[in-house]
Tab-separated table of C-alpha atoms in Angstrom:
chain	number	residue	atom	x	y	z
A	1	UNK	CA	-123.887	19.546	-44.596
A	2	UNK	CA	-122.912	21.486	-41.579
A	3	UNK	CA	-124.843	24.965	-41.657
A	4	UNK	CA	-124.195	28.142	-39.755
A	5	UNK	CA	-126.804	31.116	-39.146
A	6	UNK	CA	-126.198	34.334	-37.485
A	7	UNK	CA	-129.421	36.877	-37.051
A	8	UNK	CA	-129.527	39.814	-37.747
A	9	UNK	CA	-127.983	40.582	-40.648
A	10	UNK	CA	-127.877	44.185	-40.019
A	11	UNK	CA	-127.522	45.952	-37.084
A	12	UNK	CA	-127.935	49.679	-36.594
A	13	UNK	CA	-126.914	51.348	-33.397
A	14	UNK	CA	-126.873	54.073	-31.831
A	15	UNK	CA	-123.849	55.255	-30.200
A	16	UNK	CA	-123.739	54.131	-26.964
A	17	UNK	CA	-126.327	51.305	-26.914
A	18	UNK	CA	-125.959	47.514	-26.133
A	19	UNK	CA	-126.672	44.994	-29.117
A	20	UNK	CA	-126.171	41.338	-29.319
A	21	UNK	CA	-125.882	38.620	-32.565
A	22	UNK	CA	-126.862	35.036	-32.520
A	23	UNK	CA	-125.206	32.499	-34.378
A	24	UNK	CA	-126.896	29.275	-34.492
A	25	UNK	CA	-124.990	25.776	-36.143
A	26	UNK	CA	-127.332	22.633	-37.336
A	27	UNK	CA	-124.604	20.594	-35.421
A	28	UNK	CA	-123.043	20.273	-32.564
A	29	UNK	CA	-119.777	21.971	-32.857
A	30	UNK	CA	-116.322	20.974	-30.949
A	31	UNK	CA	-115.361	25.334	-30.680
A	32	UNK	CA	-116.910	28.269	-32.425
A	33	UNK	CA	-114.708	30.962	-33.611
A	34	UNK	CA	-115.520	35.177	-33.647
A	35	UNK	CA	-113.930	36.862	-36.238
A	36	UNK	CA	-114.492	40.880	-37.147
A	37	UNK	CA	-113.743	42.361	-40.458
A	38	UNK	CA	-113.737	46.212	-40.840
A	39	UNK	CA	-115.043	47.422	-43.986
A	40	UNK	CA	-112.763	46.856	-46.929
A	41	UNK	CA	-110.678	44.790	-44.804
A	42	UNK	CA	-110.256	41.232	-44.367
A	43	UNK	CA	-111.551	38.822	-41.386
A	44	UNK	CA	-109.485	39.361	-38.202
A	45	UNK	CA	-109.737	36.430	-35.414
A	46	UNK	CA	-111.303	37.723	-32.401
A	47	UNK	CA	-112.122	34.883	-29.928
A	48	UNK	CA	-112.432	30.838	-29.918
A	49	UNK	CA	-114.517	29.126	-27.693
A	50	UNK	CA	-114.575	25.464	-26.481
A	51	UNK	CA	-116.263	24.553	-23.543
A	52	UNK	CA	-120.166	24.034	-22.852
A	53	UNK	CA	-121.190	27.406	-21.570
A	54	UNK	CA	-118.087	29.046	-22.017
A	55	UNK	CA	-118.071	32.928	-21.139
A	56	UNK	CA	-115.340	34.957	-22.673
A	57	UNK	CA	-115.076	38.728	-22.142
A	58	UNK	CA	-113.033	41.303	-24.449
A	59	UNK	CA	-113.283	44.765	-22.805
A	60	UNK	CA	-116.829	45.918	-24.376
A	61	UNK	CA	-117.450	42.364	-25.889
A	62	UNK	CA	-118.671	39.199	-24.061
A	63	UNK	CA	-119.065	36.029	-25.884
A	64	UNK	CA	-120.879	33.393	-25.305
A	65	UNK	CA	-120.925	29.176	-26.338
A	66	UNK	CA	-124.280	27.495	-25.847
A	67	UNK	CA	-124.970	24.487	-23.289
A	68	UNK	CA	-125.390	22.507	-26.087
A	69	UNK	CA	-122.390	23.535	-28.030
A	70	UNK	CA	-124.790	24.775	-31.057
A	71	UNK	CA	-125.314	28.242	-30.817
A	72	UNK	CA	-123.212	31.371	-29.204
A	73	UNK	CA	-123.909	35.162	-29.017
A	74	UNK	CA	-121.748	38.385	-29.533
A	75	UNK	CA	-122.392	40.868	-26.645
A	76	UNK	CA	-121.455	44.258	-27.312
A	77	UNK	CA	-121.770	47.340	-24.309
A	78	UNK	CA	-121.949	50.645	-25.458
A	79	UNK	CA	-121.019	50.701	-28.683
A	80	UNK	CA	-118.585	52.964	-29.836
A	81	UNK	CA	-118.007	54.046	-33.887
A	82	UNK	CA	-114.591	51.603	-34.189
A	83	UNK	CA	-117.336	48.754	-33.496
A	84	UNK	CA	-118.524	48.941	-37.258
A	85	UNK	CA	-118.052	46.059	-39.373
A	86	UNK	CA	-118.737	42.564	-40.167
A	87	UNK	CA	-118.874	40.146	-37.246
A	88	UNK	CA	-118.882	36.670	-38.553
A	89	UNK	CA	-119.297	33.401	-35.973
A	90	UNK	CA	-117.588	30.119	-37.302
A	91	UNK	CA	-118.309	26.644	-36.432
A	92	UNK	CA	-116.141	23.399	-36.344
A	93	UNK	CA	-117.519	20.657	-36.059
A	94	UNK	CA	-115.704	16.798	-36.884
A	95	UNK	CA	-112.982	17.482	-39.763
A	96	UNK	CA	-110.628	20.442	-40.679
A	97	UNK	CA	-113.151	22.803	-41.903
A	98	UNK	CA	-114.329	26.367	-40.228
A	99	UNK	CA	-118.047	26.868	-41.692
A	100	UNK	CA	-118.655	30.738	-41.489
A	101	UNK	CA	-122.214	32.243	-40.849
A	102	UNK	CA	-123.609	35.132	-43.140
A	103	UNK	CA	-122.257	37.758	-40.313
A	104	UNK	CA	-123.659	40.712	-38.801
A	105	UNK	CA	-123.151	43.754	-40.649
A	106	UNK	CA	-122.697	46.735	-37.753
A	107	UNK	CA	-123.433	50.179	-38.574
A	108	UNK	CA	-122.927	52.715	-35.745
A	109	UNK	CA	-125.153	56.054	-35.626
A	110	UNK	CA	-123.002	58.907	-34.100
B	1	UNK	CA	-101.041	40.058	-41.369
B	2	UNK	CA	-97.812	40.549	-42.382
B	3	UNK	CA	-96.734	36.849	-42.692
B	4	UNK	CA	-100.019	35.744	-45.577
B	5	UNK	CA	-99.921	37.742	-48.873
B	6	UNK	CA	-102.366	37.324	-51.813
B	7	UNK	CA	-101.524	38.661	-55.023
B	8	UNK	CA	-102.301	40.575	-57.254
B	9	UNK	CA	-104.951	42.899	-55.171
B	10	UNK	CA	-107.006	43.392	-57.712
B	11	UNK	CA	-107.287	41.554	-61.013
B	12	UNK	CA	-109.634	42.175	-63.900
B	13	UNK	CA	-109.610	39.990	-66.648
B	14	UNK	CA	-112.412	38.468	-69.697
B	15	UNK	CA	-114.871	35.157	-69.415
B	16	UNK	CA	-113.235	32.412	-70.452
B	17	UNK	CA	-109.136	32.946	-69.244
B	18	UNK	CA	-107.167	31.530	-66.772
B	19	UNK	CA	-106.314	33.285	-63.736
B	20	UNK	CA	-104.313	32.313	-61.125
B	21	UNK	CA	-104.712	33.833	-57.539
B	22	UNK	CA	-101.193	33.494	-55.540
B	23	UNK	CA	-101.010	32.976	-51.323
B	24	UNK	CA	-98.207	32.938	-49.403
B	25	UNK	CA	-97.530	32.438	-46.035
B	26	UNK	CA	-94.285	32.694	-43.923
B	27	UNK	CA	-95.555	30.648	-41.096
B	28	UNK	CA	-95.215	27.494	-41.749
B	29	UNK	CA	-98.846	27.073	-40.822
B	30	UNK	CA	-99.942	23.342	-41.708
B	31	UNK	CA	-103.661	24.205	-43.144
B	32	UNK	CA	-104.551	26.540	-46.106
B	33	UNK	CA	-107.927	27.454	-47.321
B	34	UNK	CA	-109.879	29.644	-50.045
B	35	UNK	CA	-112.645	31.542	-49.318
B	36	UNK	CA	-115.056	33.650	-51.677
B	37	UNK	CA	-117.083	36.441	-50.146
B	38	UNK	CA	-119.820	37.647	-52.029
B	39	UNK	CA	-122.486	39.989	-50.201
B	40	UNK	CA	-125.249	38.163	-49.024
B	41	UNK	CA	-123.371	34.505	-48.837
B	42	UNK	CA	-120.262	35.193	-46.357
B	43	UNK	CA	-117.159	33.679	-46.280
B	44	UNK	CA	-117.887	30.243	-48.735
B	45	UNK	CA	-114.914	27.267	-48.452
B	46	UNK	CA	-113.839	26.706	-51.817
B	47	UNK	CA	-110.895	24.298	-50.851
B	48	UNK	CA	-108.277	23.676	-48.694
B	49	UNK	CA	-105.336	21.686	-47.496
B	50	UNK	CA	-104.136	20.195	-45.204
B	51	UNK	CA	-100.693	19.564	-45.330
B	52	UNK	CA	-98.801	19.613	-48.848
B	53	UNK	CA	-99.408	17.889	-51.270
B	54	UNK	CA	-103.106	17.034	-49.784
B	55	UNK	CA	-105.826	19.264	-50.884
B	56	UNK	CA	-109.686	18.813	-50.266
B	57	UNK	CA	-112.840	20.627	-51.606
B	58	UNK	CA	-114.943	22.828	-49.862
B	59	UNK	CA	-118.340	24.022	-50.162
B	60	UNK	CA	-118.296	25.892	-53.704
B	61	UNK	CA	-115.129	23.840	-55.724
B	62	UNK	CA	-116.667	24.189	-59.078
B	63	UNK	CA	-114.532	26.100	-62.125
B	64	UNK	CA	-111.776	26.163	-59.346
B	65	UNK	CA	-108.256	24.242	-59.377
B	66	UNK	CA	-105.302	24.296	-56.116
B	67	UNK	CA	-102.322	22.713	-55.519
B	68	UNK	CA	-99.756	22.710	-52.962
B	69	UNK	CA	-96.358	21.603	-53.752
B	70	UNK	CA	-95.054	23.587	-51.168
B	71	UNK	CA	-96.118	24.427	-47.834
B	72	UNK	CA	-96.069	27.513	-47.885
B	73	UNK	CA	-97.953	28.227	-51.165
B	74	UNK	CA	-101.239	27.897	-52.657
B	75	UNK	CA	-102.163	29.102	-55.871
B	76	UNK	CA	-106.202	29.248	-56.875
B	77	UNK	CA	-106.557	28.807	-60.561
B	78	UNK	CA	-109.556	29.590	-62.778
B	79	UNK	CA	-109.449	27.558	-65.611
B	80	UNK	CA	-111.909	29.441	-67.547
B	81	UNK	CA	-113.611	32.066	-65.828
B	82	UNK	CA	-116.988	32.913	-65.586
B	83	UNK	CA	-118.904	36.244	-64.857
B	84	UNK	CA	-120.210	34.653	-61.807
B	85	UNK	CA	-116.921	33.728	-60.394
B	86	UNK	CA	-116.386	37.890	-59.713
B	87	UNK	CA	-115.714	38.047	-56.078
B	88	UNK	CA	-113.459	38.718	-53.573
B	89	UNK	CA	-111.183	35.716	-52.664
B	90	UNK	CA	-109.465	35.256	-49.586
B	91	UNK	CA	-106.785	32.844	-48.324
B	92	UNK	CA	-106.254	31.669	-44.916
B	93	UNK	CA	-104.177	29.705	-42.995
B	94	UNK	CA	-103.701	27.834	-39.095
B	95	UNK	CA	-101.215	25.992	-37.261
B	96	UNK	CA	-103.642	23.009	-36.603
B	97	UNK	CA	-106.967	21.797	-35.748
B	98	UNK	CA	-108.877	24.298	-33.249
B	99	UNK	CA	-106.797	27.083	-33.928
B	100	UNK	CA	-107.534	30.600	-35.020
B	101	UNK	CA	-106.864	31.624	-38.742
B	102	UNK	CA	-105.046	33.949	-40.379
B	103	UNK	CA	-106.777	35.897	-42.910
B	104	UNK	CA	-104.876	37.321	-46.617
B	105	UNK	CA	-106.113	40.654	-47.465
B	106	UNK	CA	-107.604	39.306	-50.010
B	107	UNK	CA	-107.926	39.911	-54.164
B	108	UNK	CA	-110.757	41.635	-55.905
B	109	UNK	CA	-111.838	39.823	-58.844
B	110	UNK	CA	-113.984	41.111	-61.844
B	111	UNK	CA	-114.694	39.117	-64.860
B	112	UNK	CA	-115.783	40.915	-68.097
């Protein structure tokens, strides 16, 4: 079946720096889906992208779909201490199902 | 999000019960799924449906029961729980195909 992989798993950072996550699907995938969850909270949708190459930016964050609609990256600039959390990529491929990567856990060094 | 509520929160109960997790959503929303998140696995489909009355499994079904009589509900069941079912489940829901979704805030299993 479909499988999602995001790298790293953990990211530390300090305050201030840049940092990006990779999420990589073993299919091609009609949109791929950012979602954050703080901890103790639940997922919260962040972004959705479609299109071959896409480049979507949210203030600090800039997202990214591959040319080949199988892998996409999580930009973040100067990283500030409300970045910390969970930042999961999900895939959809043919069918109704969102298949989640492991996320990247985000843990911010004052 | 105010408009997709789990209950209970937090549930504790003994191996072997049944316990039924409750989602609710005021949306509307044609598609509801379960999820389990357990660290080092993510967010794992456990089922979801459609529209009501159609339900489908996901990618971790086993020891785990749904329905959907009505739109806007869908109870998980454990029909005889297991220590390794302990996790937290969430429930989800979205409009239609390609479109964001809405995250419970989820329940916090343990099993005795």
């Amino acid at each position: 079946g479909q499988q999602v992989m995001q790298i790293p798993q953990y990211q530390h950072v300090q305050e201030g720096e840049d940092f990006t996550t990779y999420c990589n699907s073993s299919t091609t995938l009609s949109n791929i889906q950012w979602y954050k969850q703080r901890p103790g909270g639940h997922p919260v949708f962040l972004i959705q992208l479609v299109k071959s190459g896409e480049v979507k930016k949210q203030k600090r964050l800039t997202f990214q779909f591959g040319e080949a609609k199988k892998n996409s990256s999580l930009h973040i600039t100067a990283t500030q201490t409300t970045d910390v959390g969970t930042y999961f990529c999900a895939g959809q491929a043919a069918g109704n199902k969102l298949t989640f990567g492991g996320g990247t856990r985000v843990l911010v060094k004052p | 999000d105010a408009g997709i509520t789990q209950s209970p929160r937090y549930k504790i109960t003994e191996t072997g019960r049944q316990v039924t997790l409750m989602c609710h959503q005021t949306w509307s929303h044609s598609y509801m799924f379960w999820y389990r998140q357990d660290l080092g696995h993510g967010l794992r489909l456990i089922y979801y449906s459609a529209a009501a009355d159609i339900t489908d499994k996901g990618e971790v079904p086993d020891g785990y029961v749904v329905s959907r009589s009505k739109t806007e509900n869908f109870p998980l069941t454990l029909e005889s729980a297991t220590r390794s079912q302990t996790s937290v489940y969430f429930c989800a829901s979205r409009t239609g195909y390609n479109q964001p979704q809405h995250f419970g805030d989820g329940t916090r299993l343990s099993i005795l």
